[in-house]
Short mmCIF file of C-alpha atoms in Angstrom, two decimals:
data_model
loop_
_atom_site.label_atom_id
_atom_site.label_comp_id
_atom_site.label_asym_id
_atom_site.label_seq_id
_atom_site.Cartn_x
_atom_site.Cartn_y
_atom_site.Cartn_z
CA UNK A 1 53.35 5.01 -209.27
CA UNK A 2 52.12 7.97 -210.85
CA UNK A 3 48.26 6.64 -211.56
CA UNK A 4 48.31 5.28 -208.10
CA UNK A 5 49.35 8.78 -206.52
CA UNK A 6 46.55 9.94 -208.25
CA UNK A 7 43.74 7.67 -207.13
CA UNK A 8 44.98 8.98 -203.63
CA UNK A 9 44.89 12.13 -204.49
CA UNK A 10 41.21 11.67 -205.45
CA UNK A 11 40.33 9.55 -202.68
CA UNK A 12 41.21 12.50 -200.42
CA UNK A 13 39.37 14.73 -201.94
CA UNK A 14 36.10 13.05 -202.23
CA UNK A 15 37.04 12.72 -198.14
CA UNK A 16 37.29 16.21 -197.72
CA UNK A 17 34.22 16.70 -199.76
CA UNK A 18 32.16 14.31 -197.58
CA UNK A 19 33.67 16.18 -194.28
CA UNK A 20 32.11 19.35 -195.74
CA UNK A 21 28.76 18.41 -196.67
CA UNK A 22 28.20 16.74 -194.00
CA UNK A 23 30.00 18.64 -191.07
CA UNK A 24 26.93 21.28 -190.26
CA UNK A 25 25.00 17.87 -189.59
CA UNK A 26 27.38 16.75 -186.77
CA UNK A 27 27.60 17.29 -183.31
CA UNK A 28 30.00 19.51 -181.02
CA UNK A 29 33.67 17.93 -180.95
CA UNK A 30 33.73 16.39 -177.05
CA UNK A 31 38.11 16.47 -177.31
CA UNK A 32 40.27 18.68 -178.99
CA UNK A 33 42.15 15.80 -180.91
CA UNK A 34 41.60 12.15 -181.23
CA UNK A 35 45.18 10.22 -182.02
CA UNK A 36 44.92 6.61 -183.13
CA UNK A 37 47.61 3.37 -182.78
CA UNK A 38 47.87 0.05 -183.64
CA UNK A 39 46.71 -2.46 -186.54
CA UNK A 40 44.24 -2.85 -189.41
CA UNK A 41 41.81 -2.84 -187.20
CA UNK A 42 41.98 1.37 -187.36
CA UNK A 43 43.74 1.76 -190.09
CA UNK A 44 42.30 4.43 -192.46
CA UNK A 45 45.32 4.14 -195.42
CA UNK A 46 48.85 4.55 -194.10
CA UNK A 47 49.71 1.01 -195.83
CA UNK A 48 48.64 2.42 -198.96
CA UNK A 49 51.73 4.44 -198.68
CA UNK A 50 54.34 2.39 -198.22
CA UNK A 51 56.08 0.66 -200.97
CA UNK A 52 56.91 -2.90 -199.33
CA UNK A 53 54.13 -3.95 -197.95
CA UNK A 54 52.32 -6.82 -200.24
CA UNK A 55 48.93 -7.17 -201.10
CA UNK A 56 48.21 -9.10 -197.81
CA UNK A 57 49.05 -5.80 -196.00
CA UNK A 58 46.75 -3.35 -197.74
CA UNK A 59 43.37 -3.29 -198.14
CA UNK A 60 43.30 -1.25 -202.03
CA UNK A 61 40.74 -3.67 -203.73
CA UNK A 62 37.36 -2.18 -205.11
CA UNK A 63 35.30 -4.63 -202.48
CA UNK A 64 36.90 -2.94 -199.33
CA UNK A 65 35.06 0.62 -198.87
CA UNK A 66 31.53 -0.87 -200.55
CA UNK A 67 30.01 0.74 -197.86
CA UNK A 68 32.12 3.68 -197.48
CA UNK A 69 30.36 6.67 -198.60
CA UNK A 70 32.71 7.52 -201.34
CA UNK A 71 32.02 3.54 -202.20
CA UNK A 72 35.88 3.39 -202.69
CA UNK A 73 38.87 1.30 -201.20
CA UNK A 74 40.76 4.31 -198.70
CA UNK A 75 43.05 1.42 -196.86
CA UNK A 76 40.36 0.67 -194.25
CA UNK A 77 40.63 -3.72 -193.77
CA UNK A 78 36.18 -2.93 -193.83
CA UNK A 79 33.34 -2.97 -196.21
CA UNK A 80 32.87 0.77 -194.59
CA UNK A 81 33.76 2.36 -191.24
CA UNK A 82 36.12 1.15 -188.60
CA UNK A 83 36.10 0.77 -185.04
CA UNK A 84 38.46 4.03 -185.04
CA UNK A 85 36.44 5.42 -187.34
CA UNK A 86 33.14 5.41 -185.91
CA UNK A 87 34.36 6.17 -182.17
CA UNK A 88 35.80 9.61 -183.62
CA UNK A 89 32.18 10.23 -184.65
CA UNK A 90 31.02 9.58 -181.40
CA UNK A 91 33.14 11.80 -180.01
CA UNK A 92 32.01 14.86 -182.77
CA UNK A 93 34.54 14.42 -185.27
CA UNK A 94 33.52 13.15 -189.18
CA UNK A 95 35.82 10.14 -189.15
CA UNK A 96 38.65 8.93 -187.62
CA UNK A 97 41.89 11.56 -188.04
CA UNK A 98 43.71 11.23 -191.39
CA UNK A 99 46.65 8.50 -192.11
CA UNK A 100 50.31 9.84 -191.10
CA UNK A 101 51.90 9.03 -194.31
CA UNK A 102 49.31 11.14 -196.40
CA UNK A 103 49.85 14.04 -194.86
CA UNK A 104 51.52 16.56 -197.02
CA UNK A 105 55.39 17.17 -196.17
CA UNK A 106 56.55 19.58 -194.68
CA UNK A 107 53.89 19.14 -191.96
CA UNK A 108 50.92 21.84 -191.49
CA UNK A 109 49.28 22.74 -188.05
CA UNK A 110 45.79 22.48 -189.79
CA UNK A 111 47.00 18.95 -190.57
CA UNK A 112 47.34 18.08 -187.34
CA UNK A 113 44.45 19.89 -185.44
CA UNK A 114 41.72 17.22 -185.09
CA UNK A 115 44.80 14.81 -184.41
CA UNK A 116 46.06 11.72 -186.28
CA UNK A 117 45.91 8.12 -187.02
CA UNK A 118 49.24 6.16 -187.11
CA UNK A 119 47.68 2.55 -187.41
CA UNK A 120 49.44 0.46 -189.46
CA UNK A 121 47.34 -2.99 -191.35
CA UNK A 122 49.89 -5.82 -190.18
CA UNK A 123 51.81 -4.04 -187.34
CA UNK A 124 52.06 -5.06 -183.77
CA UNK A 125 53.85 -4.45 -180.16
CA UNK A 126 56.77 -6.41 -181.78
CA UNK A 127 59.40 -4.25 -183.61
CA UNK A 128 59.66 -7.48 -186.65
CA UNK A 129 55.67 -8.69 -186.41
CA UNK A 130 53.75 -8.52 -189.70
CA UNK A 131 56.59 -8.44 -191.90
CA UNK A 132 56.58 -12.25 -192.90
CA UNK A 133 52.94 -11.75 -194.21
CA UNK A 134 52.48 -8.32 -194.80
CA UNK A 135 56.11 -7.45 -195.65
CA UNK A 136 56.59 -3.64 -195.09
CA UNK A 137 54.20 -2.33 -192.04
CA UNK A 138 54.99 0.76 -188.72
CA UNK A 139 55.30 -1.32 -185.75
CA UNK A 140 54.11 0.55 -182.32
CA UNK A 141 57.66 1.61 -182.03
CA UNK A 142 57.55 4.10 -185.11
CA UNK A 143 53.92 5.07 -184.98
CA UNK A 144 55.54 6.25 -181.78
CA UNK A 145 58.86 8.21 -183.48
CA UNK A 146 55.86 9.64 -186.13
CA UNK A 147 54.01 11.04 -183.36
CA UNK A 148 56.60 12.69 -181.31
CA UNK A 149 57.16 14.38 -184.83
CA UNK A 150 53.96 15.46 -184.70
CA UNK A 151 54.34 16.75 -181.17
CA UNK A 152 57.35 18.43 -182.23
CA UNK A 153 55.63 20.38 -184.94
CA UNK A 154 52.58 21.70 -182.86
CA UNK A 155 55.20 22.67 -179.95
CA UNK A 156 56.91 24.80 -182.63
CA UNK A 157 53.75 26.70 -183.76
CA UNK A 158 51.88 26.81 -180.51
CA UNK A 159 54.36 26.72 -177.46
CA UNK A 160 55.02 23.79 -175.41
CA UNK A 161 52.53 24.97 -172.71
CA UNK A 162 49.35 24.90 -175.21
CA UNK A 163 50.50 22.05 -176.59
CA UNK A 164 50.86 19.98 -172.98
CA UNK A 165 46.97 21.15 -172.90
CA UNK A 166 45.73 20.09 -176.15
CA UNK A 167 47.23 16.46 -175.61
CA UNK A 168 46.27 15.98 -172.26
CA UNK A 169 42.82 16.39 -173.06
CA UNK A 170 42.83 14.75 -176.26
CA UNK A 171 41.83 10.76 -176.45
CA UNK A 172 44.43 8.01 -177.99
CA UNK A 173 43.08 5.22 -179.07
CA UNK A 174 45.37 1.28 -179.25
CA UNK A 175 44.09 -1.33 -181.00
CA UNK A 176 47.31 -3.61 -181.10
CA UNK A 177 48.50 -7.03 -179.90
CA UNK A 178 46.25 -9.30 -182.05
CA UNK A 179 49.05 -10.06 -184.66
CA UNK A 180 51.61 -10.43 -182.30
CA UNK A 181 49.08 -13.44 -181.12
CA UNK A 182 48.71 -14.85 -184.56
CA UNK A 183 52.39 -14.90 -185.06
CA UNK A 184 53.10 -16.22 -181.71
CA UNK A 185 50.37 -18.92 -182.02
CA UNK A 186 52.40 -20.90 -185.35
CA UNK A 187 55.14 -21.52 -182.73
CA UNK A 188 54.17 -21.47 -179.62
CA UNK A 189 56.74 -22.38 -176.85
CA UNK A 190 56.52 -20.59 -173.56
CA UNK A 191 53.09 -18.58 -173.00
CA UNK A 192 53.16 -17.59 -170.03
CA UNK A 193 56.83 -16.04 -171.12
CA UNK A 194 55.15 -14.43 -174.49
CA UNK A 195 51.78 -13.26 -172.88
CA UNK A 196 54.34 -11.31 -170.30
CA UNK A 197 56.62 -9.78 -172.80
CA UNK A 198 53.48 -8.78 -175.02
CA UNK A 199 51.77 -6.99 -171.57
CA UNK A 200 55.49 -5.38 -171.09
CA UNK A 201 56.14 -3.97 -174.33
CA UNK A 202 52.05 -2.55 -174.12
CA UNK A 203 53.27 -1.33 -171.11
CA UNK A 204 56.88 0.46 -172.63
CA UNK A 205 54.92 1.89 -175.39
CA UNK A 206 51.97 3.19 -173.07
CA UNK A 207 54.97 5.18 -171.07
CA UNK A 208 56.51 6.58 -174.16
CA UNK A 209 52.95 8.28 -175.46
CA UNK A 210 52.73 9.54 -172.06
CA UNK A 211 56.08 11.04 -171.91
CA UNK A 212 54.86 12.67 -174.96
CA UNK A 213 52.12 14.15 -173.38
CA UNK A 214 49.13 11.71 -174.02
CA UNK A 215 46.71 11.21 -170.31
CA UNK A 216 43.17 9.73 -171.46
CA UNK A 217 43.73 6.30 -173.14
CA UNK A 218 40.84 4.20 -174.99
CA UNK A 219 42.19 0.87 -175.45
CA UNK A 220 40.93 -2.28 -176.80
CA UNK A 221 41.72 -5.05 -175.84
CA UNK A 222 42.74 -8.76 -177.97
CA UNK A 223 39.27 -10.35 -179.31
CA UNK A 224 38.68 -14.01 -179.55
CA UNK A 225 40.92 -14.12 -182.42
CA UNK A 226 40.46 -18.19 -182.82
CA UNK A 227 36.55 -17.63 -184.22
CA UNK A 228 37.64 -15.34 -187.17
CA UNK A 229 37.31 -17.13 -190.48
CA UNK A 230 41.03 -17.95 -191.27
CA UNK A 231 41.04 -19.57 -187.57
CA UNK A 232 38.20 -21.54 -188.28
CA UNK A 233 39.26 -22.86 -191.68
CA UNK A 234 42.94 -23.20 -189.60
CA UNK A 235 40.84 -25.47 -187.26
CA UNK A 236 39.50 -27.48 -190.12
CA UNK A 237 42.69 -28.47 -191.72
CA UNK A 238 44.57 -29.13 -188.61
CA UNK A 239 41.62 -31.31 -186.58
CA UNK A 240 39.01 -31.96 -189.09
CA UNK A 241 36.67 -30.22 -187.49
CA UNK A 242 34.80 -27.53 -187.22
CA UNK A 243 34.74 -24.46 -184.85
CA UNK A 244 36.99 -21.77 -183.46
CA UNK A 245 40.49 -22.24 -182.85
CA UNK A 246 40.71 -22.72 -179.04
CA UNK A 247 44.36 -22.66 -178.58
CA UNK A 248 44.47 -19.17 -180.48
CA UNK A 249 41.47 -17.91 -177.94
CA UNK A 250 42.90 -19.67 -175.20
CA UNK A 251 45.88 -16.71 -175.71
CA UNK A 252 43.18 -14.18 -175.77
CA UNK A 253 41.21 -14.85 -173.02
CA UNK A 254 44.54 -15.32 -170.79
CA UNK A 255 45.89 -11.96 -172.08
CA UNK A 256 43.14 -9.73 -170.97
CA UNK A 257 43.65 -9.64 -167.15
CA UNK A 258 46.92 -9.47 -167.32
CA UNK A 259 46.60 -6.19 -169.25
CA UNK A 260 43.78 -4.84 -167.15
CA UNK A 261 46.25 -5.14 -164.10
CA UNK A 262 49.32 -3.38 -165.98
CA UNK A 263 46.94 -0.07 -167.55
CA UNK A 264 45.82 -0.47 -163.98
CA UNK A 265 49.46 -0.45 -161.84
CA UNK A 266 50.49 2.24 -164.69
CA UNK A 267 47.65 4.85 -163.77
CA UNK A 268 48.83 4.70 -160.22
CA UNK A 269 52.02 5.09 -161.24
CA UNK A 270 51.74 7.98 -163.56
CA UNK A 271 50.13 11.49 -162.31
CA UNK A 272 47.20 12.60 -164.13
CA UNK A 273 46.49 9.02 -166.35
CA UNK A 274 43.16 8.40 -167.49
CA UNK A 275 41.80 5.21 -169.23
CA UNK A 276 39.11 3.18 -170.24
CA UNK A 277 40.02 -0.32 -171.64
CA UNK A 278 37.43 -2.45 -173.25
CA UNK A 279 37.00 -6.14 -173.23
CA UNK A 280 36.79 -7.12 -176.60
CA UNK A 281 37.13 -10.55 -175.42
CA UNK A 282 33.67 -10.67 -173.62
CA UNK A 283 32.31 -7.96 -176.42
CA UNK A 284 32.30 -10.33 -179.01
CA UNK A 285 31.41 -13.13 -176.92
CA UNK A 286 28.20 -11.23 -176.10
CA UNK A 287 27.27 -10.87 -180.04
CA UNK A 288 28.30 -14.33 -180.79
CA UNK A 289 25.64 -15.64 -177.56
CA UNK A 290 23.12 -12.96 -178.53
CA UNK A 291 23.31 -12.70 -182.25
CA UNK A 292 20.01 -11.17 -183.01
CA UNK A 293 18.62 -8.17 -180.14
CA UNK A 294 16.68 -4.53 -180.78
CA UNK A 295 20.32 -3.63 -181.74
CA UNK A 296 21.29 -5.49 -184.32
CA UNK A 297 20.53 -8.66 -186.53
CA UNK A 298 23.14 -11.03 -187.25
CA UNK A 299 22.49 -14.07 -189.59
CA UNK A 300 26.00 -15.16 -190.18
CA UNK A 301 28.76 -15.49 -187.77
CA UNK A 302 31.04 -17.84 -189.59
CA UNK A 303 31.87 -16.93 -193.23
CA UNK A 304 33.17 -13.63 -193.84
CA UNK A 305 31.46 -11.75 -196.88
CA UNK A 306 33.95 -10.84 -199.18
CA UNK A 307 35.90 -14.24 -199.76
CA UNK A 308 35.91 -17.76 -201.07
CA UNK A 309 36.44 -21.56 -199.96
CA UNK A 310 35.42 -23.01 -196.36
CA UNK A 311 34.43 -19.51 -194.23
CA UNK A 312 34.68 -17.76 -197.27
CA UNK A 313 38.56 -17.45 -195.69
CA UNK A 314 40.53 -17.67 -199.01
CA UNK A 315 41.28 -13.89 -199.09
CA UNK A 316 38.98 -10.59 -200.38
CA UNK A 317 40.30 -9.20 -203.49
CA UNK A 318 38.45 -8.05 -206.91
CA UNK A 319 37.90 -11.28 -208.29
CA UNK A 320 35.72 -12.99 -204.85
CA UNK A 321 31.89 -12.60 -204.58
CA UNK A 322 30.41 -10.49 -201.95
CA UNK A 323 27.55 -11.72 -199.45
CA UNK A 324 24.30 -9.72 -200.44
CA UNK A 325 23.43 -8.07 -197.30
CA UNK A 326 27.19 -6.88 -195.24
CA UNK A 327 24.94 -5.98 -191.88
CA UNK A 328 24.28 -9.47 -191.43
CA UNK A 329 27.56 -10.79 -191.06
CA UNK A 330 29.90 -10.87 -187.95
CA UNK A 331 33.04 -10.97 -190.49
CA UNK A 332 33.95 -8.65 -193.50
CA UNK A 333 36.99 -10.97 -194.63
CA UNK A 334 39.41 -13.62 -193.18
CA UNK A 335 40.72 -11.40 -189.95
CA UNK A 336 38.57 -8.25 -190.10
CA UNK A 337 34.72 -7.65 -188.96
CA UNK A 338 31.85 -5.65 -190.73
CA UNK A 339 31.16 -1.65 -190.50
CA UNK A 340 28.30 -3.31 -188.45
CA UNK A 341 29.77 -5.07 -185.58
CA UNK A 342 32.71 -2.14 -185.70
CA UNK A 343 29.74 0.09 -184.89
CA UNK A 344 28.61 -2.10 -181.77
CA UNK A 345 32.46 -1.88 -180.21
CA UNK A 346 32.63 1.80 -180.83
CA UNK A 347 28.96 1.96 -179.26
CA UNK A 348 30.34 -0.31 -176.38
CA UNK A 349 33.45 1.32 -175.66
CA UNK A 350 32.12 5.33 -175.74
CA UNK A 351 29.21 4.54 -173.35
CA UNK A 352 29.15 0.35 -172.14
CA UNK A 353 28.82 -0.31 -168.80
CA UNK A 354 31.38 -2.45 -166.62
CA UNK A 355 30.56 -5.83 -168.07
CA UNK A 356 32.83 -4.65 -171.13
CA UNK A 357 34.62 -1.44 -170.36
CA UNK A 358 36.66 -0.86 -167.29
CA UNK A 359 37.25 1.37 -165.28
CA UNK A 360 34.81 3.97 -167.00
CA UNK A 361 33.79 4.35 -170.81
CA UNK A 362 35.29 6.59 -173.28
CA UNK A 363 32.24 9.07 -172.17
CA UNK A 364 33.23 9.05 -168.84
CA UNK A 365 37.08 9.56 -169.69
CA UNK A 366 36.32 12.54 -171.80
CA UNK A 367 34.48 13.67 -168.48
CA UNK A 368 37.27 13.66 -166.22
#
C-alpha cells in the first residue's frame, strides 16, 4: 500500500509540474470552477483510491496514459485526455479539476478553487450499479454527499453569499447513465419502466446539485453503447454475426428524448437553470458516417487499440499490444474511446451547433 501511495504521490506531482510549465501558455479561465460527475468516462483517478474496486474498475496499467503527457496511468479509462478533461481546457483551465479522494484531508480552499471532479470508473444513477464488475465504485448519490462537503468547506472560509456566486457561475459537467444501460441490458424486462426510472433518478440527482447551488449544467448524454468493442464481440457470440449490438443502442437512442424533455421541464421549473445537453447519440453517429473530414482521420472504428481477441475486446492491461497509431482509432479499449474522438465531443459540446447540442453549447451557457 505503501509503494502504491507513492506512485500517487508522484503522479501528482509530475501533474502539478505540467500545470506550471504550461499555465502562462493557456488562455483566460471563462468560469470560476468547473465540477465534474459521473463514470469513467471523466474520471481522472478517484478509483485509484479506493480499496474494493477490482482491476475492471481502475484504469492503473502502464498502457492507459500513453498519451498523457506525463506518459503515465493517472486513473483516466484513455490512452490520454478525457472528454472532462479536454472541455476544462476549453474553458481555460489545464485539465479537468483534480479527483475527490486525492485531495489532502482536512480539506484546503486552494484545493477546491478551480473546482472538482467526483467521477467514479464503474458508477452510475443506480445506488448498487458497477459493483458486480467493478466491485467498489461512488454512485451519483455520494459524488453528491462529497460535494455538498465541498460546499460546506468553501461556505466556511468564504461566506455563504460568495459561495452561492462562485457556484452559480461555475459549469458541472454529468457523464452518467451508460452503465446503468449495460447492466440493465443482461436482463432486460420492462424498458419502458427502466428507461423512466433511469430519466427520474437523472432528474433527483439534477435537483440535489441544484439545491446545492449548481445553475449551468453540461451534460452528455448515453452514446450508442451497442458499437463499442465488448458489444460487438457480445453480438458475435450471441448471433454469429457481426456488427453493433442493436438491442443495447436501441436503449440509447430511446433514452435521449426522454432526457431532453426532463433537463427541459426541470429548467422551467427551477429559477435561474442553465443547460446545454449534448447528443452523444447522433455525435458518434456523425463520426461513425463521416469517418475521415478536415477534422480528423479515422481508419478504425471497430477494434479498440489496447486489447486482444475479436475487436481487440478481451481487456487492456500490461501484457496486450497496442495499435501503432491511437488517433486513428474510434476506441481506446473494450468500453472507452481515444484522446482523439474525446477531443471531437469536447469540441462538439463547448461550441456545436443544434444538430448535437441543445438548447445552446457550453460557450453559450458560460454566456448567459
Amino acid at each position: 500500500m505503501a509503494n502504491q501511495s507513492a506512485s500517487y504521490l508522484l503522479v501528482a506531482l509530475c501533474l502539478f509540474v505540467l500545470v506550471a510549465k504550461h499555465a502562462e501558455a493557456r488562455p483566460p479561465r471563462l468560469v470560476p470552477a468547473v465540477f465534474v460527475f459521473g463514470d469513467s468516462t471523466v474520471d481522472v483517478g478517484n478509483n485509484n483510491f479506493l480499496g474494493g474496486t477490482r482491476k475492471e474498475g481502475k484504469a492503473n496499467f502502464p498502457q492507459y496514459g500513453v498519451d498523457f503527457p506525463t506518459s503515465m496511468p493517472t486513473g483516466r479509462f484513455s490512452n490520454g485526455f478525457n472528454t472532462a478533461d479536454q472541455l476544462a481546457q476549453l474553458l481555460g483551465f489545464p485539465m479537468s479539476p483534480p479527483a475527490y479522494l486525492s485531495l489532502s484531508r482536512p480539506l484546503k480552499s486552494h484545493q477546491l478553487s478551480k473546482g472538482v471532479n467526483f467521477a467514479s470508473g464503474g458508477s452510475g444513477l443506480g445506488k448498487h450499479t458497477g459493483r458486480l464488475i467493478a466491485g467498489e465504485v461512488i454512485p451519483m448519490s455520494l459524488q453528491l454527499e462529497y460535494f455538498a462537503t465541498v460546499v460546506e468547506h468553501i461556505s466556511k472560509s468564504a461566506g455563504s453569499r460568495r459561495t452561492a456566486s462562485f457556484l452559480s457561475k461555475s459549469i458541472f459537467f454529468i457523464s452518467t447513465g451508460s452503465n446503468d444501460m449495460f447492466e440493465y441490458s443482461f436482463s432486460r424486462s420492462d424498458d419502458s419502466k427502466f428507461l423512466l426510472g433511469l430519466v427520474a433518478s437523472y432528474k433527483h440527482h439534477l435537483k440535489s446539485l441544484y439545491r446545492l447551488g449548481a445553475r449551468k449544467f453540461s451534460i452528455i448524454s448515453i452514446p450508442p453503447l451497442g458499437c463499442t468493442p465488448s458489444q460487438r464481440l457480445r453480438r458475435l457470440e450471441q448471433m454469429g454475426t457481426q456488427g453493433c449490438f442493436d438491442p443495447l443502442n436501441d436503449l440509447s437512442l430511446r433514452s435521449y428524448p426522454m432526457l431532453a424533455a426532463m433537463v427541459e421541464e426541470l429548467a422551467h421549473e427551477l429559477p435561474g437553470m442553465a443547460y446545454s445537453l449534448g447528443n452523444a447519440y447522433t455525435m458518434v453517429s456523425f463520426v461513425f458516417a463521416n469517418p475521415q473530414t478536415k477534422d480528423w482521420h479515422f481508419t478504425e472504428l471497430v477494434a479498440a487499440c489496447c486489447g486482444e481477441g475479436p475487436f481487440g475486446a478481451s481487456g487492456c492491461n500490461q501484457t496486450v499490444p497496442l495499435c501503432g497509431n491511437r488517433n486513428d482509432h474510434l476506441f481506446w479499449d473494450g468500453n472507452h474511446p481515444t484522446q482523439a474522438v474525446s477531443a471531437i465531443a469536447a469540441q462538439t459540446l463547448f461550441v456545436g451547433n443544434g444538430t448535437f447540442v441543445n438548447p445552446i453549447n457550453v460557450l453559450q451557457l458560460v454566456q448567459l
